[in-house]
Coordinates of C-alpha atoms in Angstrom, one line a residue:
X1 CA 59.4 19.3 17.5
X2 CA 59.1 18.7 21.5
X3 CA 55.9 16.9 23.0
X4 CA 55.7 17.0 26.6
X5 CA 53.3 16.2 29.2
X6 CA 53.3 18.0 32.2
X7 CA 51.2 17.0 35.6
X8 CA 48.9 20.3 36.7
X9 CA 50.0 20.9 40.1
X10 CA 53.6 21.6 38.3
X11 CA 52.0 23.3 35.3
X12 CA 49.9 25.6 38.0
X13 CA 53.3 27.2 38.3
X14 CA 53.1 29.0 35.0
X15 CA 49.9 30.7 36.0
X16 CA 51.5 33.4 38.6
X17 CA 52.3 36.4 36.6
X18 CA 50.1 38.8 35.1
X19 CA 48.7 39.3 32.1
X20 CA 48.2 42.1 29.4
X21 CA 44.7 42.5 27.6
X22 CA 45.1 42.2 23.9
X23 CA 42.6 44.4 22.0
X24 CA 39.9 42.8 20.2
X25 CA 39.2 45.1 17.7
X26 CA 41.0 47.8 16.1
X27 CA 40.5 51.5 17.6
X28 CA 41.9 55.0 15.7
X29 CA 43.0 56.0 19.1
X30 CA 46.5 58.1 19.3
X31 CA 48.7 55.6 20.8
X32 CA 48.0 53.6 18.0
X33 CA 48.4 56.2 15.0
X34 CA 51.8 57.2 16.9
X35 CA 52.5 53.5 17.3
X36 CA 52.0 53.7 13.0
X37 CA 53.5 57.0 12.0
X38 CA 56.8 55.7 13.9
X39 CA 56.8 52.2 11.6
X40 CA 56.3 54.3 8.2
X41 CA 59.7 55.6 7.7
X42 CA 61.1 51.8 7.6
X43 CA 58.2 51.2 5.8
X44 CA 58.5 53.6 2.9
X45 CA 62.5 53.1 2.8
X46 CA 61.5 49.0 2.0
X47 CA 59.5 50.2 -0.5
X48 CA 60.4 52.9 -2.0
X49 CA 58.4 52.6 -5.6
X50 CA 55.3 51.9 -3.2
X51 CA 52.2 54.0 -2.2
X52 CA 52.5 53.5 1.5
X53 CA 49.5 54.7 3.8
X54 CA 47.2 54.2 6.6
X55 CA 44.0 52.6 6.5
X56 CA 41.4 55.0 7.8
X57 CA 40.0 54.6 11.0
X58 CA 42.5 51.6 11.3
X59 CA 46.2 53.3 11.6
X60 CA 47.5 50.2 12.5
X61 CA 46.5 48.5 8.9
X62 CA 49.4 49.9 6.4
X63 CA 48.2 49.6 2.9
X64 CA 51.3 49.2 0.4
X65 CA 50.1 49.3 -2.8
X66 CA 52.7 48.8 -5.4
X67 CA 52.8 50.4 -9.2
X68 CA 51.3 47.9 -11.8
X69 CA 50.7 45.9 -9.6
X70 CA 46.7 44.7 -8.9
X71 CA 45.9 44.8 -5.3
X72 CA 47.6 45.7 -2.3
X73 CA 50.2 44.4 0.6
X74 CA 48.8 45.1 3.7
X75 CA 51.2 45.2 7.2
X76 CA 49.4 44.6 10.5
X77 CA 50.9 46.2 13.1
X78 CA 47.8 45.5 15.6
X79 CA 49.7 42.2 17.4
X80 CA 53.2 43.8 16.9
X81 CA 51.8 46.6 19.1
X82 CA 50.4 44.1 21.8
X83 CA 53.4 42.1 21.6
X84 CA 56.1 45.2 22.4
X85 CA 54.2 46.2 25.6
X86 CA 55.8 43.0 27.0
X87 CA 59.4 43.9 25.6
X88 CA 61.8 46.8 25.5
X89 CA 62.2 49.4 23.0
X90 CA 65.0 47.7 21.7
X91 CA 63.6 44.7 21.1
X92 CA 60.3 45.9 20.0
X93 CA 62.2 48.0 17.0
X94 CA 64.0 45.1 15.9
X95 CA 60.7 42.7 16.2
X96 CA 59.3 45.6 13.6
X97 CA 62.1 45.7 11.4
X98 CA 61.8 41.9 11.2
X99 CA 58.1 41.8 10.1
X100 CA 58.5 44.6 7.5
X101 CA 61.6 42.8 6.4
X102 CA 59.5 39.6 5.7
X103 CA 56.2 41.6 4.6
X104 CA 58.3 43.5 1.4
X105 CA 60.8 41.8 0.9
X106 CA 60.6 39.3 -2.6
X107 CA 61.1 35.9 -2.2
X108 CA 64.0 34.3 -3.9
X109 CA 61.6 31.7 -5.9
X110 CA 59.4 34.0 -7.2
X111 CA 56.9 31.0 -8.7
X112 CA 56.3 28.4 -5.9
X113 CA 55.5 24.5 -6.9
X114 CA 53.1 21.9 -5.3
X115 CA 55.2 20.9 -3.0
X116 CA 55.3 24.7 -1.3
X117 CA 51.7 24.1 0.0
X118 CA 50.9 24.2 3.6
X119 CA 48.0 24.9 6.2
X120 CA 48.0 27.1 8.8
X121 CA 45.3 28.1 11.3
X122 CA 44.4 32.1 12.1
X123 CA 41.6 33.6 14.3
X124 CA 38.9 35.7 13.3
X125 CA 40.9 38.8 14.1
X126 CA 43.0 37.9 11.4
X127 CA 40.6 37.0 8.7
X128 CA 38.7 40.2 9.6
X129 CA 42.1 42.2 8.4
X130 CA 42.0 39.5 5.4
X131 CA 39.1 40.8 4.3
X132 CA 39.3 44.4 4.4
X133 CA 42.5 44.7 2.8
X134 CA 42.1 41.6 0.1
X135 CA 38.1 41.1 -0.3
X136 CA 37.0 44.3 -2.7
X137 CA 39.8 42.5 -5.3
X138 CA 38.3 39.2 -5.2
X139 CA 42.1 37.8 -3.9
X140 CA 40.6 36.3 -0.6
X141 CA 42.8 33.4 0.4
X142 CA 41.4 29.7 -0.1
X143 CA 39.8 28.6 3.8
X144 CA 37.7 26.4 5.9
X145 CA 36.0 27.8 8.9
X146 CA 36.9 25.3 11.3
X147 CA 35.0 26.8 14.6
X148 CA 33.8 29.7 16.2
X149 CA 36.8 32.3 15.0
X150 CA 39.3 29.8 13.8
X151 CA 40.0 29.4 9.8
X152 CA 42.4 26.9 8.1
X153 CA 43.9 28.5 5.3
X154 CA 45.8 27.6 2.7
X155 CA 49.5 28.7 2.5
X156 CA 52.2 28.7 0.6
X157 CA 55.6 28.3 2.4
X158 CA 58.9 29.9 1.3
X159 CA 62.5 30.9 3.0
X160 CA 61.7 34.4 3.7
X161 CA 58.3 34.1 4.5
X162 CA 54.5 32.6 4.7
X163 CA 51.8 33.6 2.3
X164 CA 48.3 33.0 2.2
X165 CA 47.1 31.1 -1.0
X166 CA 44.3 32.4 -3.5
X167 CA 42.4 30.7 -6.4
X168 CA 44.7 32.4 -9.0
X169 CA 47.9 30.8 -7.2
X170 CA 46.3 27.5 -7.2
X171 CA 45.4 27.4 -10.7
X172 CA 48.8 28.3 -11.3
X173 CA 50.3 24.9 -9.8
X174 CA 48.0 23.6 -12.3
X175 CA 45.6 22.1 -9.0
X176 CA 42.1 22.3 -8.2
X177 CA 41.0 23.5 -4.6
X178 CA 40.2 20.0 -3.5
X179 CA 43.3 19.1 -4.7
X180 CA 45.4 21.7 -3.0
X181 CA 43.8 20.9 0.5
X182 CA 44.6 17.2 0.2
X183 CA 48.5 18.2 -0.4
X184 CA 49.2 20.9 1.6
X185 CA 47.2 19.0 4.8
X186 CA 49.7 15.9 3.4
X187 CA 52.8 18.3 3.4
X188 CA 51.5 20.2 6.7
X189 CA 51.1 17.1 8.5
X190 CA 54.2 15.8 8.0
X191 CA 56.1 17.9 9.8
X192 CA 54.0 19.1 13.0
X193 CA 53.3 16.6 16.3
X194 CA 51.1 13.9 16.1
X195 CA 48.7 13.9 18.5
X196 CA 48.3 10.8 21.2
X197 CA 45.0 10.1 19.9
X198 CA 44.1 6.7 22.5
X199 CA 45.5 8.2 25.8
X200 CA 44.1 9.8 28.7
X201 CA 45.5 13.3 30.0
X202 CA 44.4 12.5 33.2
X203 CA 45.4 15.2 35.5
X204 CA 48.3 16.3 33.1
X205 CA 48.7 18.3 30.3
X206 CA 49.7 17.4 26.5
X207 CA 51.9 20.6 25.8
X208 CA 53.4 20.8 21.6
X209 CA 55.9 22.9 20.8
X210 CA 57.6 23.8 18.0
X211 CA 58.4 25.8 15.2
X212 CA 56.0 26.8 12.7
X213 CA 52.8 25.0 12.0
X214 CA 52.3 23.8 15.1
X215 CA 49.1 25.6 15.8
X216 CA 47.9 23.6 12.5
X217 CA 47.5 20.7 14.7
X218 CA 44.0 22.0 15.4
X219 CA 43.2 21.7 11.5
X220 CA 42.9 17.8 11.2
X221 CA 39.5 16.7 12.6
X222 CA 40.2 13.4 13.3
X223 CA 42.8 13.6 14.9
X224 CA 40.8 15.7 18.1
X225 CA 37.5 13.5 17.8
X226 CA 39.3 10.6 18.8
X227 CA 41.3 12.7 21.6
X228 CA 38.0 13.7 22.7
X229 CA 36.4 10.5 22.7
X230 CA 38.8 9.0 25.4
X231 CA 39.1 12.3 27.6
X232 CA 35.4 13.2 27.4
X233 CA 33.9 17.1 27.2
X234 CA 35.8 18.7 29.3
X235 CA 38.7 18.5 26.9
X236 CA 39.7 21.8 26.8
X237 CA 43.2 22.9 24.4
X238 CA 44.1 26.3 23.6
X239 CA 46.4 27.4 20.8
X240 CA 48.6 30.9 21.2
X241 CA 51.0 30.9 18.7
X242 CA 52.2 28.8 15.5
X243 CA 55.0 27.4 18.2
X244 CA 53.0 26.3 21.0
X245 CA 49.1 23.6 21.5
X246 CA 47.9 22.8 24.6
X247 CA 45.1 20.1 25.4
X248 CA 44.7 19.3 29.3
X249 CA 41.0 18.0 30.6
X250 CA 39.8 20.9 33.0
X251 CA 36.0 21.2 33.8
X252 CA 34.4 24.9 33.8
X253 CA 35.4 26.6 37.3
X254 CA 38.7 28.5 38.4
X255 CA 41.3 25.9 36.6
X256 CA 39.2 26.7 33.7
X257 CA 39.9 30.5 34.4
X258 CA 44.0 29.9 35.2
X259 CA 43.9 27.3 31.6
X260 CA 42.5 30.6 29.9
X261 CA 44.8 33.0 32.0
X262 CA 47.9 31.2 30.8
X263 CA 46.8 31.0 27.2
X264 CA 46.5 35.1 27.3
X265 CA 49.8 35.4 28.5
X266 CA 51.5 32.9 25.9
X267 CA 49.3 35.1 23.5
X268 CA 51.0 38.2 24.6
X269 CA 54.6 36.5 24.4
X270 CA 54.2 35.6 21.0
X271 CA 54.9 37.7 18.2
X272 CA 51.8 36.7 15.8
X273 CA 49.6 35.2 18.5
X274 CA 46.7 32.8 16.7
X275 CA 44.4 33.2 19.6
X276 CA 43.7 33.4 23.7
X277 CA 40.9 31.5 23.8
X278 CA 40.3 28.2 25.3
X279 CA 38.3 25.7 23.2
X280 CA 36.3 22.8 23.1
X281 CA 35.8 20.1 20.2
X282 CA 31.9 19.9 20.0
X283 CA 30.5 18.0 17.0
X284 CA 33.7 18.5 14.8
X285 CA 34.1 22.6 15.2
X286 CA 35.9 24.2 18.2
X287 CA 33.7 26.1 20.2
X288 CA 35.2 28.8 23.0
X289 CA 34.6 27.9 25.8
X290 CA 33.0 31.0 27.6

């Protein structure tokens, strides 16, 4: 895990290049249903005992519904798509086979413990997806709305892949809800940054990075109330991936707009952005700052 802080007139740098917008909601346009149609074949061969199909009016949602089996996988392809307009073809079919790789393939443990319990953090883009495919079967994953489109959710970790957390798999581990949060925010925090909680940025910048989990920083309340309370309102942090958190003190105006410029391009970088929005820690939520 690297912490580094970085003075602005040398992190200014990193605002040159362009950016690329990233969609904010899902449209049945044809670049996107030709963008789908050339993911299914890998799809369908990784599961070949699955029903395998488009969501309609969201070609970009692939619904994998498996035979006795209630429910349904569901395969996002909406950031995938975002993230290969920054790469090659090449790149951009092995970042696909990669995600449908993780997506179907069966994790080695099939029953996870406790001690498998983490946190992450997802926008609202995400949980919207979450609820179409998972909401009609009552399977929505355990959360906490933690500001104006960011959730924590609860996760359990394993060596092929993520997955979200329900009721049913927490009753499983023999846990109530309460009790799940308090481990997996125990287990999560352990192994992301800690945050300088007493110091001033100044005219730096606190930049995390890591692997996963890092975005989870912005789960623990505490943590950002005291960081807040030494730096003042214009605390402004932004999270882009699972890999990289950002906190600098920038006041509204153009730095504001080059803060918010750099978080859209880290967001297009990143293979499963979290979000490109800058935020501010207002009464123990984050708020976006507009």
């Amino acid at each position: 895990m690297i912490t580094r802080i970085i003075r602005l007139f040398a992190f200014a740098i990193l605002l040159g290049s362009g950016t690329i917008s990233l969609p904010l909601a899902a449209q049945d346009d044809p670049a996107e249903r030709t963008f789908a149609e050339q993911a299914l074949p890998e799809i369908v061969a990784a599961v070949p005992d699955a029903e395998v199909s488009m969501e309609p009016g969201d070609p970009l949602q692939i619904n994998i519904k498996r035979a006795n089996e209630a429910g349904s996988d569901t395969i996002n392809l909406h950031r995938l798509r975002a993230f290969c307009q920054t790469i090659t073809r090449e790149e951009c079919a092995a970042e696909r086979t990669h995600l449908i790789e993780v997506i179907t393939t069966t994790p080695s443990r099939a029953e996870p413990v406790a001690a498998d319990l983490r946190i992450i953090v997802r926008d609202a883009e995400y949980w919207g997806y979450a609820e179409r495919a998972l909401g009609k079967s009552g399977t929505l994953p355990i959360h906490r709305r933690i500001g104006d489109d960011l959730y924590a959710i609860i996760a359990i970790d394993s060596t092929q892949t993520i997955q979200t957390a329900n009721s049913e798999n927490i009753s499983n581990l023999g846990l109530t809800e309460t009790e799940a949060w308090t481990q997996a925010a125990r287990q999560t925090e352990a192994i992301i940054p800690s945050l300088p909680e007493n110091q001033a940025i100044g005219d730096g910048l606190f930049a995390f990075q890591g692997e996963e989990y890092t975005g989870t920083m912005l789960a623990f309340p505490d943590r950002w109330t005291a960081l807040a309370a030494v730096n003042g309102p214009d605390l402004a942090v932004i999270v882009p991936s699972d890999q990289i958190v950002a906190a600098a003190v920038i006041p509204d105006g153009e730095d504001l707009d080059g803060f918010r410029q750099f978080a859209q391009e880290q967001c297009d970088l990143a293979p499963r952005c979290i979000s490109s929005n800058v935020y501010r820690w207002r009464e123990g939520q984050w708020v976006i700052s507009r």
